[in-house]
Amino acid sequence: MDKRKLSNMLLILTALIWGSAFVAQSIGMEYIGPFTFGAVRSILGGVTLLPVIFFRKKKSQANKGKAEPDEKKEKNEQRKTLLAGGICCGICLTIGSMAQQIGLQYTTAGKGGFITALYILIVPLLGLAFGRKAGKKVWCGVILAVVGMYFLCVKDGFSISKGDWIILAGSFAFAGHILVIDYFSPKVDGVCLSCLQFFICGMICAIPMLVSEQPTVNAVLVSWRPIVYAGVLSSGVGYTLQIIAQKNTDPTVASLLMSLESVFAVLAGWVILGERLSVREFVGCVLVFSAVILAQLPERKAVSSGNRTVSE
């Protein structure tokens, strides 16, 4: 299996993890505020990756031995790049996740899910600003996925509210997160980048948490199960898989694959919770799956797009 196919499979696995984590997020929010949940889960996600980084570093040092002066200089440059990437990723992740959480207080979950999923359209549009072009099949897949998300998420008509605008801002942040990862992931260690972004996100969320929510230790302990699930699996595993997988795939295709999160969330409710899947939701799922398949079909010629070649 080539690297691109493996990366795409990892992104689908990421979407599956995120989709199933919706239940944990919903339960956790019954006891604590959005900033508390975001801060604790993010810091837990970072802590989860520390042993992995430690043992990988120890193994690497044992294999390489003593570092040369040139290698030390290169490592210092990598640390600077890692720090810049971690800060950028952490800021985008914080804005996206918190805007989504706050916006959901003023709008429906269905509309919120659809607007969040618009990052699949925002990513290629922002990519154009940086000279990155997507092929025709990928664009068709993006449009098909947007229509599928509408059928899947929006059930009672569509009107713009205060919460919708807030969530839309979060969608731009998620799109920026994907593009920032696309830029930094080939340059640094993916696990370290993921770990650093969590600590940055946790520290940023901790400020409004302490100011406006003032959580108690008991409230956090009561919701420990959803926090652990969201922190370890959704954050620690899911976002790390995203960073590692994006090294070998186009950001627009990556956004399409990760949009399956909403589909898996609906399917999980159907299979696990026994929730009924309406005809409209079924059509939405089929359209999004079709979009993902279309975007990955072999192309006839290659088009240069800056640092990468995107099939067309």
PDB file of C-alpha atoms in Angstrom:
ATOM      1  CA  MET A   1       0.000   0.000   0.000  1.00  0.00           C
ATOM      2  CA  ASP A   2       1.438   3.401  -1.002  1.00  0.00           C
ATOM      3  CA  LYS A   3       1.778   6.280   1.432  1.00  0.00           C
ATOM      4  CA  ARG A   4      -1.109   8.261  -0.041  1.00  0.00           C
ATOM      5  CA  LYS A   5      -3.640   5.425   0.343  1.00  0.00           C
ATOM      6  CA  LEU A   6      -2.426   4.700   3.862  1.00  0.00           C
ATOM      7  CA  SER A   7      -2.730   8.392   4.777  1.00  0.00           C
ATOM      8  CA  ASN A   8      -6.272   8.527   3.406  1.00  0.00           C
ATOM      9  CA  MET A   9      -7.231   5.475   5.455  1.00  0.00           C
ATOM     10  CA  LEU A  10      -5.784   7.113   8.581  1.00  0.00           C
ATOM     11  CA  LEU A  11      -7.842  10.246   7.900  1.00  0.00           C
ATOM     12  CA  ILE A  12     -11.000   8.133   7.568  1.00  0.00           C
ATOM     13  CA  LEU A  13     -10.116   6.503  10.898  1.00  0.00           C
ATOM     14  CA  THR A  14      -9.671  10.010  12.334  1.00  0.00           C
ATOM     15  CA  ALA A  15     -13.149  10.977  11.117  1.00  0.00           C
ATOM     16  CA  LEU A  16     -14.573   7.822  12.719  1.00  0.00           C
ATOM     17  CA  ILE A  17     -12.953   8.686  16.072  1.00  0.00           C
ATOM     18  CA  TRP A  18     -14.192  12.284  15.938  1.00  0.00           C
ATOM     19  CA  GLY A  19     -17.693  11.238  14.915  1.00  0.00           C
ATOM     20  CA  SER A  20     -18.038   8.870  17.853  1.00  0.00           C
ATOM     21  CA  ALA A  21     -16.650  11.532  20.220  1.00  0.00           C
ATOM     22  CA  PHE A  22     -19.744  13.732  19.770  1.00  0.00           C
ATOM     23  CA  VAL A  23     -21.493  11.677  22.436  1.00  0.00           C
ATOM     24  CA  ALA A  24     -18.655  12.246  24.901  1.00  0.00           C
ATOM     25  CA  GLN A  25     -18.611  15.993  24.227  1.00  0.00           C
ATOM     26  CA  SER A  26     -22.352  16.254  24.719  1.00  0.00           C
ATOM     27  CA  ILE A  27     -22.300  14.354  28.040  1.00  0.00           C
ATOM     28  CA  GLY A  28     -19.284  16.262  29.348  1.00  0.00           C
ATOM     29  CA  MET A  29     -20.921  19.633  28.713  1.00  0.00           C
ATOM     30  CA  GLU A  30     -23.728  18.722  31.130  1.00  0.00           C
ATOM     31  CA  TYR A  31     -21.388  19.258  34.079  1.00  0.00           C
ATOM     32  CA  ILE A  32     -18.774  21.807  32.979  1.00  0.00           C
ATOM     33  CA  GLY A  33     -18.522  24.818  30.656  1.00  0.00           C
ATOM     34  CA  PRO A  34     -17.074  24.801  27.117  1.00  0.00           C
ATOM     35  CA  PHE A  35     -13.756  26.421  28.061  1.00  0.00           C
ATOM     36  CA  THR A  36     -13.267  24.029  30.982  1.00  0.00           C
ATOM     37  CA  PHE A  37     -13.991  21.039  28.777  1.00  0.00           C
ATOM     38  CA  GLY A  38     -11.673  22.396  26.072  1.00  0.00           C
ATOM     39  CA  ALA A  39      -8.841  23.166  28.492  1.00  0.00           C
ATOM     40  CA  VAL A  40      -8.927  19.843  30.356  1.00  0.00           C
ATOM     41  CA  ARG A  41      -9.320  17.650  27.260  1.00  0.00           C
ATOM     42  CA  SER A  42      -6.524  19.497  25.415  1.00  0.00           C
ATOM     43  CA  ILE A  43      -4.041  19.280  28.287  1.00  0.00           C
ATOM     44  CA  LEU A  44      -4.949  15.609  28.756  1.00  0.00           C
ATOM     45  CA  GLY A  45      -4.365  15.045  25.038  1.00  0.00           C
ATOM     46  CA  GLY A  46      -0.904  16.612  25.323  1.00  0.00           C
ATOM     47  CA  VAL A  47      -0.009  14.622  28.445  1.00  0.00           C
ATOM     48  CA  THR A  48      -1.075  11.410  26.675  1.00  0.00           C
ATOM     49  CA  LEU A  49       1.545  11.984  23.982  1.00  0.00           C
ATOM     50  CA  LEU A  50       4.460  12.793  26.318  1.00  0.00           C
ATOM     51  CA  PRO A  51       5.411   9.115  26.984  1.00  0.00           C
ATOM     52  CA  VAL A  52       5.295   8.422  23.234  1.00  0.00           C
ATOM     53  CA  ILE A  53       7.636  11.361  22.536  1.00  0.00           C
ATOM     54  CA  PHE A  54       9.972  10.329  25.390  1.00  0.00           C
ATOM     55  CA  PHE A  55      10.433   6.733  24.219  1.00  0.00           C
ATOM     56  CA  ARG A  56      10.769   7.748  20.563  1.00  0.00           C
ATOM     57  CA  LYS A  57      13.450  10.286  21.467  1.00  0.00           C
ATOM     58  CA  LYS A  58      15.270   7.785  23.658  1.00  0.00           C
ATOM     59  CA  LYS A  59      15.264   5.197  20.878  1.00  0.00           C
ATOM     60  CA  SER A  60      16.454   7.765  18.329  1.00  0.00           C
ATOM     61  CA  GLN A  61      19.357   8.853  20.543  1.00  0.00           C
ATOM     62  CA  ALA A  62      20.401   5.243  21.097  1.00  0.00           C
ATOM     63  CA  ASN A  63      20.516   4.609  17.342  1.00  0.00           C
ATOM     64  CA  LYS A  64      22.321   7.812  16.338  1.00  0.00           C
ATOM     65  CA  GLY A  65      24.780   8.256  19.174  1.00  0.00           C
ATOM     66  CA  LYS A  66      26.465  11.620  19.777  1.00  0.00           C
ATOM     67  CA  ALA A  67      25.207  14.482  17.611  1.00  0.00           C
ATOM     68  CA  GLU A  68      27.617  16.481  15.409  1.00  0.00           C
ATOM     69  CA  PRO A  69      27.732  20.332  15.520  1.00  0.00           C
ATOM     70  CA  ASP A  70      25.866  20.574  12.201  1.00  0.00           C
ATOM     71  CA  GLU A  71      23.191  18.212  13.496  1.00  0.00           C
ATOM     72  CA  LYS A  72      22.768  20.313  16.638  1.00  0.00           C
ATOM     73  CA  LYS A  73      22.280  23.420  14.514  1.00  0.00           C
ATOM     74  CA  GLU A  74      19.701  21.610  12.384  1.00  0.00           C
ATOM     75  CA  LYS A  75      17.867  20.429  15.510  1.00  0.00           C
ATOM     76  CA  ASN A  76      17.721  23.995  16.845  1.00  0.00           C
ATOM     77  CA  GLU A  77      16.141  25.128  13.589  1.00  0.00           C
ATOM     78  CA  GLN A  78      13.650  22.278  13.790  1.00  0.00           C
ATOM     79  CA  ARG A  79      12.749  23.272  17.353  1.00  0.00           C
ATOM     80  CA  LYS A  80      12.021  26.834  16.196  1.00  0.00           C
ATOM     81  CA  THR A  81       9.870  25.512  13.354  1.00  0.00           C
ATOM     82  CA  LEU A  82       8.109  23.130  15.742  1.00  0.00           C
ATOM     83  CA  LEU A  83       7.374  25.958  18.182  1.00  0.00           C
ATOM     84  CA  ALA A  84       5.976  28.171  15.416  1.00  0.00           C
ATOM     85  CA  GLY A  85       3.863  25.304  14.067  1.00  0.00           C
ATOM     86  CA  GLY A  86       2.581  24.355  17.511  1.00  0.00           C
ATOM     87  CA  ILE A  87       1.538  27.925  18.288  1.00  0.00           C
ATOM     88  CA  CYS A  88      -0.206  28.396  14.917  1.00  0.00           C
ATOM     89  CA  CYS A  89      -1.973  25.024  15.117  1.00  0.00           C
ATOM     90  CA  GLY A  90      -2.939  25.585  18.754  1.00  0.00           C
ATOM     91  CA  ILE A  91      -4.447  29.008  18.042  1.00  0.00           C
ATOM     92  CA  CYS A  92      -6.445  27.747  15.043  1.00  0.00           C
ATOM     93  CA  LEU A  93      -7.647  24.714  16.999  1.00  0.00           C
ATOM     94  CA  THR A  94      -8.720  26.877  19.945  1.00  0.00           C
ATOM     95  CA  ILE A  95     -10.635  29.381  17.810  1.00  0.00           C
ATOM     96  CA  GLY A  96     -12.340  26.638  15.805  1.00  0.00           C
ATOM     97  CA  SER A  97     -13.411  24.413  18.677  1.00  0.00           C
ATOM     98  CA  MET A  98     -14.475  27.222  21.024  1.00  0.00           C
ATOM     99  CA  ALA A  99     -16.370  29.136  18.304  1.00  0.00           C
ATOM    100  CA  GLN A 100     -18.250  25.944  17.508  1.00  0.00           C
ATOM    101  CA  GLN A 101     -19.052  25.308  21.167  1.00  0.00           C
ATOM    102  CA  ILE A 102     -20.165  28.897  21.857  1.00  0.00           C
ATOM    103  CA  GLY A 103     -22.138  29.175  18.619  1.00  0.00           C
ATOM    104  CA  LEU A 104     -24.125  26.039  19.435  1.00  0.00           C
ATOM    105  CA  GLN A 105     -25.669  27.934  22.358  1.00  0.00           C
ATOM    106  CA  TYR A 106     -27.504  30.161  19.836  1.00  0.00           C
ATOM    107  CA  THR A 107     -28.315  27.784  16.979  1.00  0.00           C
ATOM    108  CA  THR A 108     -29.341  24.179  16.342  1.00  0.00           C
ATOM    109  CA  ALA A 109     -26.879  21.301  16.334  1.00  0.00           C
ATOM    110  CA  GLY A 110     -27.853  20.412  12.752  1.00  0.00           C
ATOM    111  CA  LYS A 111     -27.121  23.859  11.382  1.00  0.00           C
ATOM    112  CA  GLY A 112     -23.971  24.031  13.476  1.00  0.00           C
ATOM    113  CA  GLY A 113     -22.755  20.741  12.016  1.00  0.00           C
ATOM    114  CA  PHE A 114     -23.449  21.894   8.470  1.00  0.00           C
ATOM    115  CA  ILE A 115     -21.721  25.266   8.898  1.00  0.00           C
ATOM    116  CA  THR A 116     -18.708  23.643  10.560  1.00  0.00           C
ATOM    117  CA  ALA A 117     -18.460  21.222   7.639  1.00  0.00           C
ATOM    118  CA  LEU A 118     -18.137  24.173   5.250  1.00  0.00           C
ATOM    119  CA  TYR A 119     -14.391  24.022   5.885  1.00  0.00           C
ATOM    120  CA  ILE A 120     -14.381  21.454   3.060  1.00  0.00           C
ATOM    121  CA  LEU A 121     -15.253  24.364   0.754  1.00  0.00           C
ATOM    122  CA  ILE A 122     -13.145  26.982   2.563  1.00  0.00           C
ATOM    123  CA  VAL A 123      -9.920  24.933   2.361  1.00  0.00           C
ATOM    124  CA  PRO A 124      -9.645  24.912  -1.468  1.00  0.00           C
ATOM    125  CA  LEU A 125     -10.788  28.553  -1.644  1.00  0.00           C
ATOM    126  CA  LEU A 126      -8.059  29.617   0.791  1.00  0.00           C
ATOM    127  CA  GLY A 127      -5.651  27.361  -1.097  1.00  0.00           C
ATOM    128  CA  LEU A 128      -6.244  29.388  -4.248  1.00  0.00           C
ATOM    129  CA  ALA A 129      -4.975  32.481  -2.420  1.00  0.00           C
ATOM    130  CA  PHE A 130      -1.659  30.651  -1.876  1.00  0.00           C
ATOM    131  CA  GLY A 131      -1.412  29.383  -5.450  1.00  0.00           C
ATOM    132  CA  ARG A 132      -2.628  25.874  -4.701  1.00  0.00           C
ATOM    133  CA  LYS A 133      -5.059  24.489  -7.281  1.00  0.00           C
ATOM    134  CA  ALA A 134      -7.338  21.492  -6.952  1.00  0.00           C
ATOM    135  CA  GLY A 135      -8.436  19.280  -9.834  1.00  0.00           C
ATOM    136  CA  LYS A 136     -11.916  19.298 -11.356  1.00  0.00           C
ATOM    137  CA  LYS A 137     -12.928  16.030  -9.697  1.00  0.00           C
ATOM    138  CA  VAL A 138     -11.868  17.349  -6.311  1.00  0.00           C
ATOM    139  CA  TRP A 139     -13.960  20.520  -6.813  1.00  0.00           C
ATOM    140  CA  CYS A 140     -16.940  18.413  -7.879  1.00  0.00           C
ATOM    141  CA  GLY A 141     -16.431  16.314  -4.767  1.00  0.00           C
ATOM    142  CA  VAL A 142     -16.358  19.446  -2.583  1.00  0.00           C
ATOM    143  CA  ILE A 143     -19.641  20.755  -4.030  1.00  0.00           C
ATOM    144  CA  LEU A 144     -21.260  17.319  -3.745  1.00  0.00           C
ATOM    145  CA  ALA A 145     -20.133  17.062  -0.116  1.00  0.00           C
ATOM    146  CA  VAL A 146     -21.554  20.502   0.749  1.00  0.00           C
ATOM    147  CA  VAL A 147     -24.946  19.464  -0.693  1.00  0.00           C
ATOM    148  CA  GLY A 148     -24.722  16.164   1.188  1.00  0.00           C
ATOM    149  CA  MET A 149     -23.944  17.976   4.440  1.00  0.00           C
ATOM    150  CA  TYR A 150     -26.978  20.204   3.937  1.00  0.00           C
ATOM    151  CA  PHE A 151     -29.258  17.167   3.588  1.00  0.00           C
ATOM    152  CA  LEU A 152     -27.559  15.494   6.536  1.00  0.00           C
ATOM    153  CA  CYS A 153     -27.562  18.409   8.999  1.00  0.00           C
ATOM    154  CA  VAL A 154     -30.219  21.000   8.109  1.00  0.00           C
ATOM    155  CA  LYS A 155     -33.780  19.777   8.585  1.00  0.00           C
ATOM    156  CA  ASP A 156     -35.893  22.833   9.444  1.00  0.00           C
ATOM    157  CA  GLY A 157     -34.985  25.378   6.802  1.00  0.00           C
ATOM    158  CA  PHE A 158     -32.022  27.731   6.891  1.00  0.00           C
ATOM    159  CA  SER A 159     -31.735  31.260   8.235  1.00  0.00           C
ATOM    160  CA  ILE A 160     -28.631  33.087   9.462  1.00  0.00           C
ATOM    161  CA  SER A 161     -28.435  33.799  13.200  1.00  0.00           C
ATOM    162  CA  LYS A 162     -25.809  35.101  15.624  1.00  0.00           C
ATOM    163  CA  GLY A 163     -24.695  31.569  16.448  1.00  0.00           C
ATOM    164  CA  ASP A 164     -24.342  30.695  12.762  1.00  0.00           C
ATOM    165  CA  TRP A 165     -21.890  33.561  12.203  1.00  0.00           C
ATOM    166  CA  ILE A 166     -19.825  32.483  15.217  1.00  0.00           C
ATOM    167  CA  ILE A 167     -19.651  28.883  13.978  1.00  0.00           C
ATOM    168  CA  LEU A 168     -18.753  30.092  10.478  1.00  0.00           C
ATOM    169  CA  ALA A 169     -15.767  31.920  11.998  1.00  0.00           C
ATOM    170  CA  GLY A 170     -14.845  28.601  13.575  1.00  0.00           C
ATOM    171  CA  SER A 171     -15.056  26.910  10.158  1.00  0.00           C
ATOM    172  CA  PHE A 172     -12.465  29.333   8.800  1.00  0.00           C
ATOM    173  CA  ALA A 173     -10.267  28.505  11.799  1.00  0.00           C
ATOM    174  CA  PHE A 174     -10.608  24.759  11.130  1.00  0.00           C
ATOM    175  CA  ALA A 175      -9.738  25.371   7.468  1.00  0.00           C
ATOM    176  CA  GLY A 176      -6.716  27.372   8.594  1.00  0.00           C
ATOM    177  CA  HIS A 177      -5.781  24.508  10.917  1.00  0.00           C
ATOM    178  CA  ILE A 178      -5.747  22.074   7.990  1.00  0.00           C
ATOM    179  CA  LEU A 179      -3.608  24.403   5.857  1.00  0.00           C
ATOM    180  CA  VAL A 180      -1.199  25.154   8.717  1.00  0.00           C
ATOM    181  CA  ILE A 181      -0.736  21.419   9.300  1.00  0.00           C
ATOM    182  CA  ASP A 182      -0.192  20.950   5.565  1.00  0.00           C
ATOM    183  CA  TYR A 183       2.647  23.495   5.772  1.00  0.00           C
ATOM    184  CA  PHE A 184       4.361  22.354   8.977  1.00  0.00           C
ATOM    185  CA  SER A 185       3.798  18.569   9.066  1.00  0.00           C
ATOM    186  CA  PRO A 186       6.487  17.726   6.448  1.00  0.00           C
ATOM    187  CA  LYS A 187       9.024  19.878   8.324  1.00  0.00           C
ATOM    188  CA  VAL A 188       8.686  18.584  11.905  1.00  0.00           C
ATOM    189  CA  ASP A 189       7.814  15.500  13.921  1.00  0.00           C
ATOM    190  CA  GLY A 190       4.053  14.982  13.750  1.00  0.00           C
ATOM    191  CA  VAL A 191       3.631  13.657  17.298  1.00  0.00           C
ATOM    192  CA  CYS A 192       5.582  16.569  18.804  1.00  0.00           C
ATOM    193  CA  LEU A 193       3.564  19.060  16.751  1.00  0.00           C
ATOM    194  CA  SER A 194       0.313  17.490  17.924  1.00  0.00           C
ATOM    195  CA  CYS A 195       1.436  17.470  21.564  1.00  0.00           C
ATOM    196  CA  LEU A 196       2.505  21.123  21.470  1.00  0.00           C
ATOM    197  CA  GLN A 197      -0.736  22.301  19.857  1.00  0.00           C
ATOM    198  CA  PHE A 198      -2.742  20.675  22.664  1.00  0.00           C
ATOM    199  CA  PHE A 199      -0.793  22.431  25.401  1.00  0.00           C
ATOM    200  CA  ILE A 200      -1.141  25.760  23.560  1.00  0.00           C
ATOM    201  CA  CYS A 201      -4.894  25.178  23.128  1.00  0.00           C
ATOM    202  CA  GLY A 202      -5.254  24.126  26.778  1.00  0.00           C
ATOM    203  CA  MET A 203      -3.444  27.209  28.068  1.00  0.00           C
ATOM    204  CA  ILE A 204      -5.512  29.569  25.908  1.00  0.00           C
ATOM    205  CA  CYS A 205      -8.790  27.939  27.018  1.00  0.00           C
ATOM    206  CA  ALA A 206      -7.688  28.067  30.653  1.00  0.00           C
ATOM    207  CA  ILE A 207      -7.784  31.884  30.701  1.00  0.00           C
ATOM    208  CA  PRO A 208     -11.555  32.321  30.018  1.00  0.00           C
ATOM    209  CA  MET A 209     -12.170  29.142  32.026  1.00  0.00           C
ATOM    210  CA  LEU A 210     -10.749  30.709  35.179  1.00  0.00           C
ATOM    211  CA  VAL A 211     -12.311  34.113  34.514  1.00  0.00           C
ATOM    212  CA  SER A 212     -15.868  33.207  33.498  1.00  0.00           C
ATOM    213  CA  GLU A 213     -16.538  29.584  34.469  1.00  0.00           C
ATOM    214  CA  GLN A 214     -14.523  28.986  37.646  1.00  0.00           C
ATOM    215  CA  PRO A 215     -15.004  25.192  37.616  1.00  0.00           C
ATOM    216  CA  THR A 216     -14.812  23.027  40.715  1.00  0.00           C
ATOM    217  CA  VAL A 217     -12.673  19.922  41.001  1.00  0.00           C
ATOM    218  CA  ASN A 218     -15.801  17.904  41.759  1.00  0.00           C
ATOM    219  CA  ALA A 219     -17.476  19.005  38.491  1.00  0.00           C
ATOM    220  CA  VAL A 220     -14.427  17.896  36.507  1.00  0.00           C
ATOM    221  CA  LEU A 221     -14.236  14.556  38.338  1.00  0.00           C
ATOM    222  CA  VAL A 222     -17.929  13.862  37.737  1.00  0.00           C
ATOM    223  CA  SER A 223     -17.379  14.205  33.972  1.00  0.00           C
ATOM    224  CA  TRP A 224     -14.071  12.322  33.907  1.00  0.00           C
ATOM    225  CA  ARG A 225     -15.271   9.596  31.527  1.00  0.00           C
ATOM    226  CA  PRO A 226     -16.234  11.870  28.588  1.00  0.00           C
ATOM    227  CA  ILE A 227     -13.184  14.055  29.273  1.00  0.00           C
ATOM    228  CA  VAL A 228     -10.828  11.063  29.142  1.00  0.00           C
ATOM    229  CA  TYR A 229     -12.485   9.773  25.978  1.00  0.00           C
ATOM    230  CA  ALA A 230     -12.350  13.167  24.268  1.00  0.00           C
ATOM    231  CA  GLY A 231      -8.865  13.966  25.568  1.00  0.00           C
ATOM    232  CA  VAL A 232      -7.107  10.663  24.929  1.00  0.00           C
ATOM    233  CA  LEU A 233      -8.930   9.273  21.887  1.00  0.00           C
ATOM    234  CA  SER A 234     -10.425  12.290  20.093  1.00  0.00           C
ATOM    235  CA  SER A 235      -7.575  14.715  20.826  1.00  0.00           C
ATOM    236  CA  GLY A 236      -4.498  12.610  21.571  1.00  0.00           C
ATOM    237  CA  VAL A 237      -5.090   9.937  18.925  1.00  0.00           C
ATOM    238  CA  GLY A 238      -7.377  11.685  16.418  1.00  0.00           C
ATOM    239  CA  TYR A 239      -5.502  14.947  15.895  1.00  0.00           C
ATOM    240  CA  THR A 240      -2.145  13.141  15.891  1.00  0.00           C
ATOM    241  CA  LEU A 241      -3.370  10.830  13.133  1.00  0.00           C
ATOM    242  CA  GLN A 242      -4.506  13.916  11.205  1.00  0.00           C
ATOM    243  CA  ILE A 243      -1.075  15.545  11.388  1.00  0.00           C
ATOM    244  CA  ILE A 244       0.794  12.359  10.465  1.00  0.00           C
ATOM    245  CA  ALA A 245      -1.574  11.506   7.595  1.00  0.00           C
ATOM    246  CA  GLN A 246      -1.604  15.010   6.076  1.00  0.00           C
ATOM    247  CA  LYS A 247       2.084  14.692   5.228  1.00  0.00           C
ATOM    248  CA  ASN A 248       1.212  12.582   2.211  1.00  0.00           C
ATOM    249  CA  THR A 249      -2.103  13.896   0.926  1.00  0.00           C
ATOM    250  CA  ASP A 250      -3.583  17.086  -0.514  1.00  0.00           C
ATOM    251  CA  PRO A 251      -5.285  19.380   2.042  1.00  0.00           C
ATOM    252  CA  THR A 252      -8.527  19.587   0.040  1.00  0.00           C
ATOM    253  CA  VAL A 253      -8.777  15.794  -0.167  1.00  0.00           C
ATOM    254  CA  ALA A 254      -7.915  15.625   3.543  1.00  0.00           C
ATOM    255  CA  SER A 255     -10.774  18.006   4.372  1.00  0.00           C
ATOM    256  CA  LEU A 256     -13.204  15.842   2.402  1.00  0.00           C
ATOM    257  CA  LEU A 257     -12.087  12.690   4.195  1.00  0.00           C
ATOM    258  CA  MET A 258     -12.370  14.338   7.599  1.00  0.00           C
ATOM    259  CA  SER A 259     -15.847  15.623   6.748  1.00  0.00           C
ATOM    260  CA  LEU A 260     -16.949  12.007   7.141  1.00  0.00           C
ATOM    261  CA  GLU A 261     -16.948  12.865  10.843  1.00  0.00           C
ATOM    262  CA  SER A 262     -20.542  14.101  10.529  1.00  0.00           C
ATOM    263  CA  VAL A 263     -21.580  10.989   8.611  1.00  0.00           C
ATOM    264  CA  PHE A 264     -20.023   8.678  11.188  1.00  0.00           C
ATOM    265  CA  ALA A 265     -21.715  10.650  13.986  1.00  0.00           C
ATOM    266  CA  VAL A 266     -25.123  10.047  12.387  1.00  0.00           C
ATOM    267  CA  LEU A 267     -24.359   6.390  11.652  1.00  0.00           C
ATOM    268  CA  ALA A 268     -23.094   5.834  15.210  1.00  0.00           C
ATOM    269  CA  GLY A 269     -26.370   7.196  16.559  1.00  0.00           C
ATOM    270  CA  TRP A 270     -28.245   4.854  14.235  1.00  0.00           C
ATOM    271  CA  VAL A 271     -26.219   1.703  15.023  1.00  0.00           C
ATOM    272  CA  ILE A 272     -25.323   2.224  18.698  1.00  0.00           C
ATOM    273  CA  LEU A 273     -28.161   4.363  20.058  1.00  0.00           C
ATOM    274  CA  GLY A 274     -30.903   3.028  17.817  1.00  0.00           C
ATOM    275  CA  GLU A 275     -31.724   6.461  16.408  1.00  0.00           C
ATOM    276  CA  ARG A 276     -33.803   6.408  13.239  1.00  0.00           C
ATOM    277  CA  LEU A 277     -32.052   7.382  10.007  1.00  0.00           C
ATOM    278  CA  SER A 278     -34.404   9.435   7.833  1.00  0.00           C
ATOM    279  CA  VAL A 279     -34.450   9.315   4.027  1.00  0.00           C
ATOM    280  CA  ARG A 280     -32.974  12.828   3.958  1.00  0.00           C
ATOM    281  CA  GLU A 281     -30.088  11.806   6.243  1.00  0.00           C
ATOM    282  CA  PHE A 282     -29.490   8.659   4.211  1.00  0.00           C
ATOM    283  CA  VAL A 283     -29.281  10.701   0.994  1.00  0.00           C
ATOM    284  CA  GLY A 284     -26.852  13.086   2.716  1.00  0.00           C
ATOM    285  CA  CYS A 285     -24.611  10.198   3.785  1.00  0.00           C
ATOM    286  CA  VAL A 286     -24.596   8.738   0.275  1.00  0.00           C
ATOM    287  CA  LEU A 287     -23.692  12.123  -1.264  1.00  0.00           C
ATOM    288  CA  VAL A 288     -20.787  12.705   1.137  1.00  0.00           C
ATOM    289  CA  PHE A 289     -19.428   9.187   0.645  1.00  0.00           C
ATOM    290  CA  SER A 290     -19.737   9.663  -3.126  1.00  0.00           C
ATOM    291  CA  ALA A 291     -17.858  12.958  -2.864  1.00  0.00           C
ATOM    292  CA  VAL A 292     -15.001  11.296  -0.991  1.00  0.00           C
ATOM    293  CA  ILE A 293     -14.741   8.505  -3.568  1.00  0.00           C
ATOM    294  CA  LEU A 294     -14.907  10.971  -6.483  1.00  0.00           C
ATOM    295  CA  ALA A 295     -12.107  13.117  -5.042  1.00  0.00           C
ATOM    296  CA  GLN A 296      -9.788  10.093  -4.873  1.00  0.00           C
ATOM    297  CA  LEU A 297     -10.382   8.661  -8.357  1.00  0.00           C
ATOM    298  CA  PRO A 298      -7.258   8.501 -10.561  1.00  0.00           C
ATOM    299  CA  GLU A 299      -6.823  11.532 -12.806  1.00  0.00           C
ATOM    300  CA  ARG A 300      -5.625  11.693 -16.379  1.00  0.00           C
ATOM    301  CA  LYS A 301      -3.037  14.432 -16.077  1.00  0.00           C
ATOM    302  CA  ALA A 302      -1.125  16.312 -13.408  1.00  0.00           C
ATOM    303  CA  VAL A 303      -1.341  20.015 -12.739  1.00  0.00           C
ATOM    304  CA  SER A 304       1.429  21.857 -10.913  1.00  0.00           C
ATOM    305  CA  SER A 305       0.248  23.560  -7.746  1.00  0.00           C
ATOM    306  CA  GLY A 306       3.174  25.212  -6.039  1.00  0.00           C
ATOM    307  CA  ASN A 307       5.146  22.703  -4.007  1.00  0.00           C
ATOM    308  CA  ARG A 308       2.900  19.769  -4.885  1.00  0.00           C
ATOM    309  CA  THR A 309       1.295  18.200  -7.890  1.00  0.00           C
ATOM    310  CA  VAL A 310      -2.464  17.834  -7.706  1.00  0.00           C
ATOM    311  CA  SER A 311      -4.188  15.429 -10.089  1.00  0.00           C
ATOM    312  CA  GLU A 312      -6.798  16.734 -12.442  1.00  0.00           C
TER     313      GLU A 312
END
